[in-house]
mmCIF file of C-alpha atoms in Angstrom:
data_model
loop_
_atom_site.group_PDB
_atom_site.id
_atom_site.type_symbol
_atom_site.label_atom_id
_atom_site.label_comp_id
_atom_site.label_asym_id
_atom_site.label_seq_id
_atom_site.Cartn_x
_atom_site.Cartn_y
_atom_site.Cartn_z
ATOM 1 C CA MET A 18 129.464 -16.523 -172.035
ATOM 2 C CA VAL A 19 132.834 -18.305 -172.294
ATOM 3 C CA TYR A 20 132.824 -18.888 -168.516
ATOM 4 C CA LEU A 21 129.274 -20.251 -168.477
ATOM 5 C CA LEU A 22 130.008 -22.560 -171.398
ATOM 6 C CA GLY A 23 133.244 -23.766 -169.828
ATOM 7 C CA ARG A 24 131.543 -24.448 -166.488
ATOM 8 C CA ALA A 25 128.667 -26.280 -168.215
ATOM 9 C CA VAL A 26 131.160 -28.546 -169.980
ATOM 10 C CA LEU A 27 133.738 -29.014 -167.219
ATOM 11 C CA MET A 28 131.470 -29.653 -164.239
ATOM 12 C CA PRO A 29 129.717 -32.803 -165.574
ATOM 13 C CA ILE A 30 133.028 -34.231 -166.792
ATOM 14 C CA VAL A 31 134.819 -33.609 -163.495
ATOM 15 C CA ARG A 32 131.969 -35.023 -161.428
ATOM 16 C CA LEU A 33 131.628 -38.107 -163.638
ATOM 17 C CA VAL A 34 135.319 -38.945 -164.061
ATOM 18 C CA TYR A 35 136.871 -37.788 -160.776
ATOM 19 C CA ARG A 36 133.882 -37.855 -158.415
ATOM 20 C CA PRO A 37 135.313 -35.225 -156.055
ATOM 21 C CA LYS A 38 134.103 -35.226 -152.465
ATOM 22 C CA ILE A 39 132.669 -31.778 -151.744
ATOM 23 C CA ILE A 40 131.973 -30.680 -148.181
ATOM 24 C CA GLY A 41 130.411 -27.442 -146.969
ATOM 25 C CA ARG A 42 129.190 -25.871 -150.235
ATOM 26 C CA LYS A 43 126.436 -24.203 -148.218
ATOM 27 C CA ASN A 44 129.134 -22.153 -146.453
ATOM 28 C CA VAL A 45 129.760 -20.171 -149.643
ATOM 29 C CA PRO A 46 127.352 -17.200 -149.853
ATOM 30 C CA THR A 47 125.404 -17.372 -153.106
ATOM 31 C CA SER A 48 125.542 -13.599 -153.573
ATOM 32 C CA GLY A 49 127.652 -10.645 -152.483
ATOM 33 C CA ARG A 50 131.406 -10.265 -152.201
ATOM 34 C CA VAL A 51 133.348 -13.139 -150.680
ATOM 35 C CA ILE A 52 136.965 -14.326 -150.628
ATOM 36 C CA LEU A 53 137.759 -18.028 -150.976
ATOM 37 C CA ALA A 54 141.164 -18.528 -149.318
ATOM 38 C CA SER A 55 142.681 -21.913 -150.079
ATOM 39 C CA ASN A 56 145.791 -23.985 -149.544
ATOM 40 C CA HIS A 57 147.707 -24.586 -152.765
ATOM 41 C CA LEU A 58 149.082 -27.970 -153.804
ATOM 42 C CA SER A 59 148.703 -28.193 -157.580
ATOM 43 C CA PHE A 60 147.970 -26.326 -160.803
ATOM 44 C CA ILE A 61 144.645 -28.173 -160.853
ATOM 45 C CA ASP A 62 143.537 -26.260 -157.717
ATOM 46 C CA SER A 63 142.529 -23.320 -159.886
ATOM 47 C CA ILE A 64 140.194 -25.593 -161.820
ATOM 48 C CA ALA A 65 138.888 -27.600 -158.877
ATOM 49 C CA ILE A 66 137.622 -24.606 -156.897
ATOM 50 C CA PRO A 67 135.660 -22.857 -159.682
ATOM 51 C CA VAL A 68 134.186 -26.151 -160.906
ATOM 52 C CA VAL A 69 132.804 -27.303 -157.541
ATOM 53 C CA ALA A 70 131.905 -23.915 -156.011
ATOM 54 C CA PRO A 71 128.170 -23.072 -155.990
ATOM 55 C CA ARG A 72 128.756 -19.749 -157.784
ATOM 56 C CA ARG A 73 131.106 -18.108 -160.229
ATOM 57 C CA VAL A 74 134.593 -17.690 -158.791
ATOM 58 C CA GLN A 75 137.358 -15.542 -160.258
ATOM 59 C CA PHE A 76 141.078 -15.690 -159.525
ATOM 60 C CA LEU A 77 144.305 -14.183 -160.794
ATOM 61 C CA ALA A 78 146.558 -15.931 -163.294
ATOM 62 C CA LYS A 79 149.761 -15.067 -165.137
ATOM 63 C CA SER A 80 149.158 -12.617 -167.982
ATOM 64 C CA SER A 81 151.187 -14.905 -170.260
ATOM 65 C CA TYR A 82 148.217 -17.296 -170.297
ATOM 66 C CA PHE A 83 146.250 -14.598 -172.140
ATOM 67 C CA ASP A 84 148.915 -13.029 -174.341
ATOM 68 C CA GLY A 85 149.699 -15.902 -176.706
ATOM 69 C CA THR A 86 149.061 -15.784 -180.435
ATOM 70 C CA GLY A 87 147.770 -18.297 -182.943
ATOM 71 C CA VAL A 88 145.682 -21.347 -182.162
ATOM 72 C CA LYS A 89 147.652 -22.174 -179.011
ATOM 73 C CA GLY A 90 147.238 -18.635 -177.669
ATOM 74 C CA TRP A 91 143.520 -18.691 -178.434
ATOM 75 C CA ALA A 92 143.094 -22.072 -176.720
ATOM 76 C CA SER A 93 144.958 -20.897 -173.607
ATOM 77 C CA ARG A 94 143.030 -17.613 -173.442
ATOM 78 C CA THR A 95 139.679 -19.353 -173.915
ATOM 79 C CA PHE A 96 140.413 -22.031 -171.331
ATOM 80 C CA PHE A 97 141.533 -19.655 -168.585
ATOM 81 C CA THR A 98 138.664 -17.292 -169.283
ATOM 82 C CA SER A 99 136.255 -20.230 -169.054
ATOM 83 C CA ILE A 100 137.407 -21.066 -165.520
ATOM 84 C CA GLY A 101 137.180 -17.483 -164.297
ATOM 85 C CA ALA A 102 140.824 -16.421 -164.484
ATOM 86 C CA VAL A 103 141.883 -12.780 -164.751
ATOM 87 C CA GLY A 104 145.319 -12.063 -166.213
ATOM 88 C CA VAL A 105 147.796 -10.010 -164.181
ATOM 89 C CA ARG A 106 151.510 -9.279 -164.313
ATOM 90 C CA ARG A 107 153.329 -11.437 -161.769
ATOM 91 C CA GLY A 108 156.113 -10.159 -159.543
ATOM 92 C CA ALA A 109 157.004 -8.284 -156.384
ATOM 93 C CA GLY A 110 156.595 -4.673 -155.354
ATOM 94 C CA GLN A 111 154.333 -2.679 -157.665
ATOM 95 C CA ALA A 112 153.296 -5.759 -159.639
ATOM 96 C CA ALA A 113 152.133 -7.453 -156.435
ATOM 97 C CA GLN A 114 150.091 -4.426 -155.397
ATOM 98 C CA GLU A 115 148.557 -4.214 -158.870
ATOM 99 C CA ALA A 116 147.481 -7.851 -158.500
ATOM 100 C CA LEU A 117 145.858 -7.114 -155.144
ATOM 101 C CA ASP A 118 144.154 -4.062 -156.629
ATOM 102 C CA ALA A 119 142.763 -6.295 -159.398
ATOM 103 C CA GLY A 120 141.368 -8.637 -156.760
ATOM 104 C CA LYS A 121 139.832 -5.696 -154.921
ATOM 105 C CA ARG A 122 138.093 -4.503 -158.087
ATOM 106 C CA ILE A 123 136.604 -7.974 -158.566
ATOM 107 C CA LEU A 124 135.284 -8.020 -154.999
ATOM 108 C CA GLU A 125 133.802 -4.545 -155.364
ATOM 109 C CA THR A 126 131.526 -5.923 -158.095
ATOM 110 C CA GLU A 127 130.018 -8.181 -155.386
ATOM 111 C CA SER A 128 131.791 -11.222 -156.840
ATOM 112 C CA ALA A 129 133.581 -14.247 -155.397
ATOM 113 C CA PHE A 130 137.372 -14.118 -155.550
ATOM 114 C CA ALA A 131 139.759 -17.012 -154.854
ATOM 115 C CA ILE A 132 143.284 -16.523 -153.538
ATOM 116 C CA TYR A 133 146.126 -18.672 -152.225
ATOM 117 C CA PRO A 134 147.565 -16.957 -149.127
ATOM 118 C CA GLU A 135 150.701 -19.122 -149.314
ATOM 119 C CA GLY A 136 151.538 -17.336 -152.560
ATOM 120 C CA THR A 137 152.615 -20.377 -154.540
ATOM 121 C CA ARG A 138 152.238 -24.150 -154.569
ATOM 122 C CA SER A 139 153.578 -26.227 -151.705
ATOM 123 C CA LEU A 140 156.051 -28.706 -153.158
ATOM 124 C CA ASP A 141 156.374 -30.772 -149.977
ATOM 125 C CA GLY A 142 152.724 -30.907 -148.916
ATOM 126 C CA ARG A 143 153.187 -28.691 -145.853
ATOM 127 C CA LEU A 144 151.042 -25.637 -145.159
ATOM 128 C CA TYR A 145 153.157 -22.499 -145.319
ATOM 129 C CA LYS A 146 152.740 -19.175 -143.564
ATOM 130 C CA GLY A 147 150.108 -16.939 -145.147
ATOM 131 C CA ARG A 148 151.041 -13.641 -146.763
ATOM 132 C CA THR A 149 148.894 -10.753 -145.638
ATOM 133 C CA GLY A 150 147.532 -9.751 -149.038
ATOM 134 C CA VAL A 151 144.438 -11.844 -148.323
ATOM 135 C CA ALA A 152 143.814 -9.879 -145.134
ATOM 136 C CA TRP A 153 144.359 -6.574 -146.929
ATOM 137 C CA LEU A 154 141.673 -7.570 -149.424
ATOM 138 C CA ALA A 155 139.231 -8.652 -146.728
ATOM 139 C CA LEU A 156 139.805 -5.613 -144.529
ATOM 140 C CA SER A 157 139.716 -3.192 -147.484
ATOM 141 C CA THR A 158 136.444 -4.523 -148.884
ATOM 142 C CA GLY A 159 134.675 -5.939 -145.832
ATOM 143 C CA ALA A 160 134.337 -9.265 -147.635
ATOM 144 C CA PRO A 161 133.942 -12.379 -145.480
ATOM 145 C CA VAL A 162 136.571 -15.064 -145.986
ATOM 146 C CA VAL A 163 135.600 -18.681 -146.630
ATOM 147 C CA PRO A 164 138.573 -20.972 -145.896
ATOM 148 C CA VAL A 165 138.995 -23.762 -148.432
ATOM 149 C CA GLY A 166 140.809 -27.038 -147.827
ATOM 150 C CA LEU A 167 142.040 -29.009 -150.835
ATOM 151 C CA ILE A 168 143.086 -32.593 -150.215
ATOM 152 C CA GLY A 169 144.601 -34.877 -152.848
ATOM 153 C CA THR A 170 145.042 -32.411 -155.709
ATOM 154 C CA ASP A 171 148.828 -32.917 -155.511
ATOM 155 C CA LYS A 172 148.250 -36.606 -156.275
ATOM 156 C CA LEU A 173 145.742 -35.803 -159.001
ATOM 157 C CA MET A 174 148.173 -33.533 -160.833
ATOM 158 C CA PRO A 175 151.691 -33.453 -159.360
ATOM 159 C CA VAL A 176 154.008 -30.572 -160.183
ATOM 160 C CA GLY A 177 155.431 -31.100 -163.664
ATOM 161 C CA SER A 178 152.665 -33.368 -164.952
ATOM 162 C CA LYS A 179 150.632 -32.368 -168.010
ATOM 163 C CA ILE A 180 147.592 -34.609 -167.676
ATOM 164 C CA PRO A 181 145.513 -35.187 -164.505
ATOM 165 C CA ARG A 182 145.600 -38.688 -163.034
ATOM 166 C CA LEU A 183 142.639 -40.609 -161.644
ATOM 167 C CA ARG A 184 142.877 -39.802 -157.943
ATOM 168 C CA LYS A 185 140.365 -38.999 -155.231
ATOM 169 C CA VAL A 186 140.085 -35.311 -154.337
ATOM 170 C CA THR A 187 138.288 -33.616 -151.456
ATOM 171 C CA VAL A 188 137.274 -29.950 -151.446
ATOM 172 C CA ILE A 189 136.107 -28.534 -148.105
ATOM 173 C CA PHE A 190 134.501 -25.115 -147.738
ATOM 174 C CA GLY A 191 134.736 -23.919 -144.140
ATOM 175 C CA GLU A 192 132.484 -21.485 -142.320
ATOM 176 C CA PRO A 193 132.907 -17.793 -143.278
ATOM 177 C CA ILE A 194 135.294 -15.743 -141.159
ATOM 178 C CA ASP A 195 134.796 -12.051 -140.357
ATOM 179 C CA VAL A 196 138.314 -10.666 -139.992
ATOM 180 C CA THR A 197 137.254 -7.020 -139.665
ATOM 181 C CA VAL A 198 137.319 -7.453 -135.861
ATOM 182 C CA HIS A 199 141.115 -7.178 -136.049
ATOM 183 C CA GLY A 200 141.157 -3.572 -137.229
ATOM 184 C CA PRO A 201 141.670 -1.552 -140.433
ATOM 185 C CA ALA A 202 143.586 -2.616 -143.531
ATOM 186 C CA THR A 203 146.179 0.070 -142.796
ATOM 187 C CA SER A 204 147.270 -1.767 -139.630
ATOM 188 C CA GLY A 205 150.077 -4.250 -140.132
ATOM 189 C CA LYS A 206 149.106 -5.972 -136.885
ATOM 190 C CA ALA A 207 145.493 -6.328 -138.035
ATOM 191 C CA ARG A 208 146.601 -7.814 -141.365
ATOM 192 C CA ARG A 209 148.891 -10.300 -139.636
ATOM 193 C CA LEU A 210 146.291 -11.415 -137.088
ATOM 194 C CA ALA A 211 143.600 -11.743 -139.754
ATOM 195 C CA THR A 212 145.896 -13.779 -141.987
ATOM 196 C CA ASP A 213 146.848 -16.073 -139.116
ATOM 197 C CA ASP A 214 143.148 -16.670 -138.388
ATOM 198 C CA ILE A 215 142.557 -17.598 -142.016
ATOM 199 C CA MET A 216 145.549 -19.963 -142.163
ATOM 200 C CA SER A 217 144.484 -21.584 -138.890
ATOM 201 C CA ALA A 218 141.051 -22.267 -140.381
ATOM 202 C CA ILE A 219 142.621 -23.773 -143.523
ATOM 203 C CA HIS A 220 144.860 -25.946 -141.356
ATOM 204 C CA THR A 221 141.817 -27.219 -139.446
ATOM 205 C CA LEU A 222 140.276 -28.321 -142.751
ATOM 206 C CA THR A 223 143.344 -30.005 -144.263
ATOM 207 C CA GLY A 224 145.370 -31.226 -141.290
ATOM 208 C CA GLN A 225 148.597 -30.446 -143.164
ATOM 209 C CA GLU A 226 151.899 -30.248 -141.351
ATOM 210 C CA LEU A 227 152.744 -26.606 -140.648
ATOM 211 C CA ALA A 228 155.940 -25.228 -142.198
ATOM 212 C CA ASN A 229 156.007 -22.054 -140.023
ATOM 213 C CA ALA A 230 157.795 -20.205 -142.822
ATOM 214 C CA TYR A 231 157.011 -18.423 -146.075
ATOM 215 C CA ASN A 232 156.968 -20.585 -149.179
ATOM 216 C CA GLU A 233 159.900 -19.201 -151.135
ATOM 217 C CA ALA A 234 163.333 -20.229 -152.285
ATOM 218 C CA PRO A 235 166.274 -18.998 -150.183
ATOM 219 C CA PRO A 236 167.644 -15.631 -151.396
ATOM 220 C CA ALA A 237 170.356 -16.132 -153.997
ATOM 221 C CA ASP A 238 172.550 -13.304 -152.716
ATOM 222 C CA THR A 239 172.713 -10.276 -150.417
ATOM 223 C CA LEU A 240 170.921 -8.062 -152.952
ATOM 224 C CA GLU A 241 167.979 -10.466 -153.009
ATOM 225 C CA LYS A 242 167.835 -10.397 -149.193
ATOM 226 C CA ILE A 243 167.680 -6.600 -149.249
ATOM 227 C CA LYS A 244 164.977 -6.580 -151.947
ATOM 228 C CA ARG A 245 162.822 -8.946 -149.935
ATOM 229 C CA ALA A 246 163.182 -6.839 -146.804
ATOM 230 C CA VAL A 247 162.338 -3.605 -148.611
ATOM 231 C CA LEU A 248 159.410 -5.049 -150.586
ATOM 232 C CA ARG A 249 157.754 -6.536 -147.484
ATOM 233 C CA PRO A 250 157.202 -10.088 -148.791
ATOM 234 C CA GLU A 251 154.432 -10.734 -146.263
ATOM 235 C CA ARG A 252 152.151 -8.579 -148.444
ATOM 236 C CA LEU A 253 152.678 -10.529 -151.670
#
């Protein structure tokens, strides 16, 4: 009910004020499980996709958005619920796998699930290497992947800003990709090839410069390097 009310209120406002250009909505299946894999430029991405998609879309968000108390906590919880967010604990290792498991449970209810394969927002506008969690989800559930290209959301709401600006935004939904041809979810090679296919499709939609690296800060020390190697960051 909260989601439906939020969508009913947000969609007319967004369309009237920001007039987003939406391309390829017909590429999103109107029923059944599907993964929307998008580039990530701004906080507003997680509002733009659910608002313009032709069906309900869920995605993962920090549990802190749902744990607050008082009026502020209620407002945050209501807002994120209204745009289809599901709270999860953020982090590496077990926390990362728990997040993927949450996404899998959503897909197994024949729902649409949105994910950012880059893992976090691109601060320089480049498209970073995709982490293979998106492929694990697709290969584990058999869900087709619809690549999504967001253009201009970093100008609409730059990192650090609190209020969206009046800027033109384009949302492009590409044709669904069947990544199951690469093999089972248990195969690291299959996950890597599937992820590369997905990122290539996103790149075709956005035309972003390729970073050819994971989007993460350099390790602070030797211990951090070891942790990253052991925790297999390509899965996060």
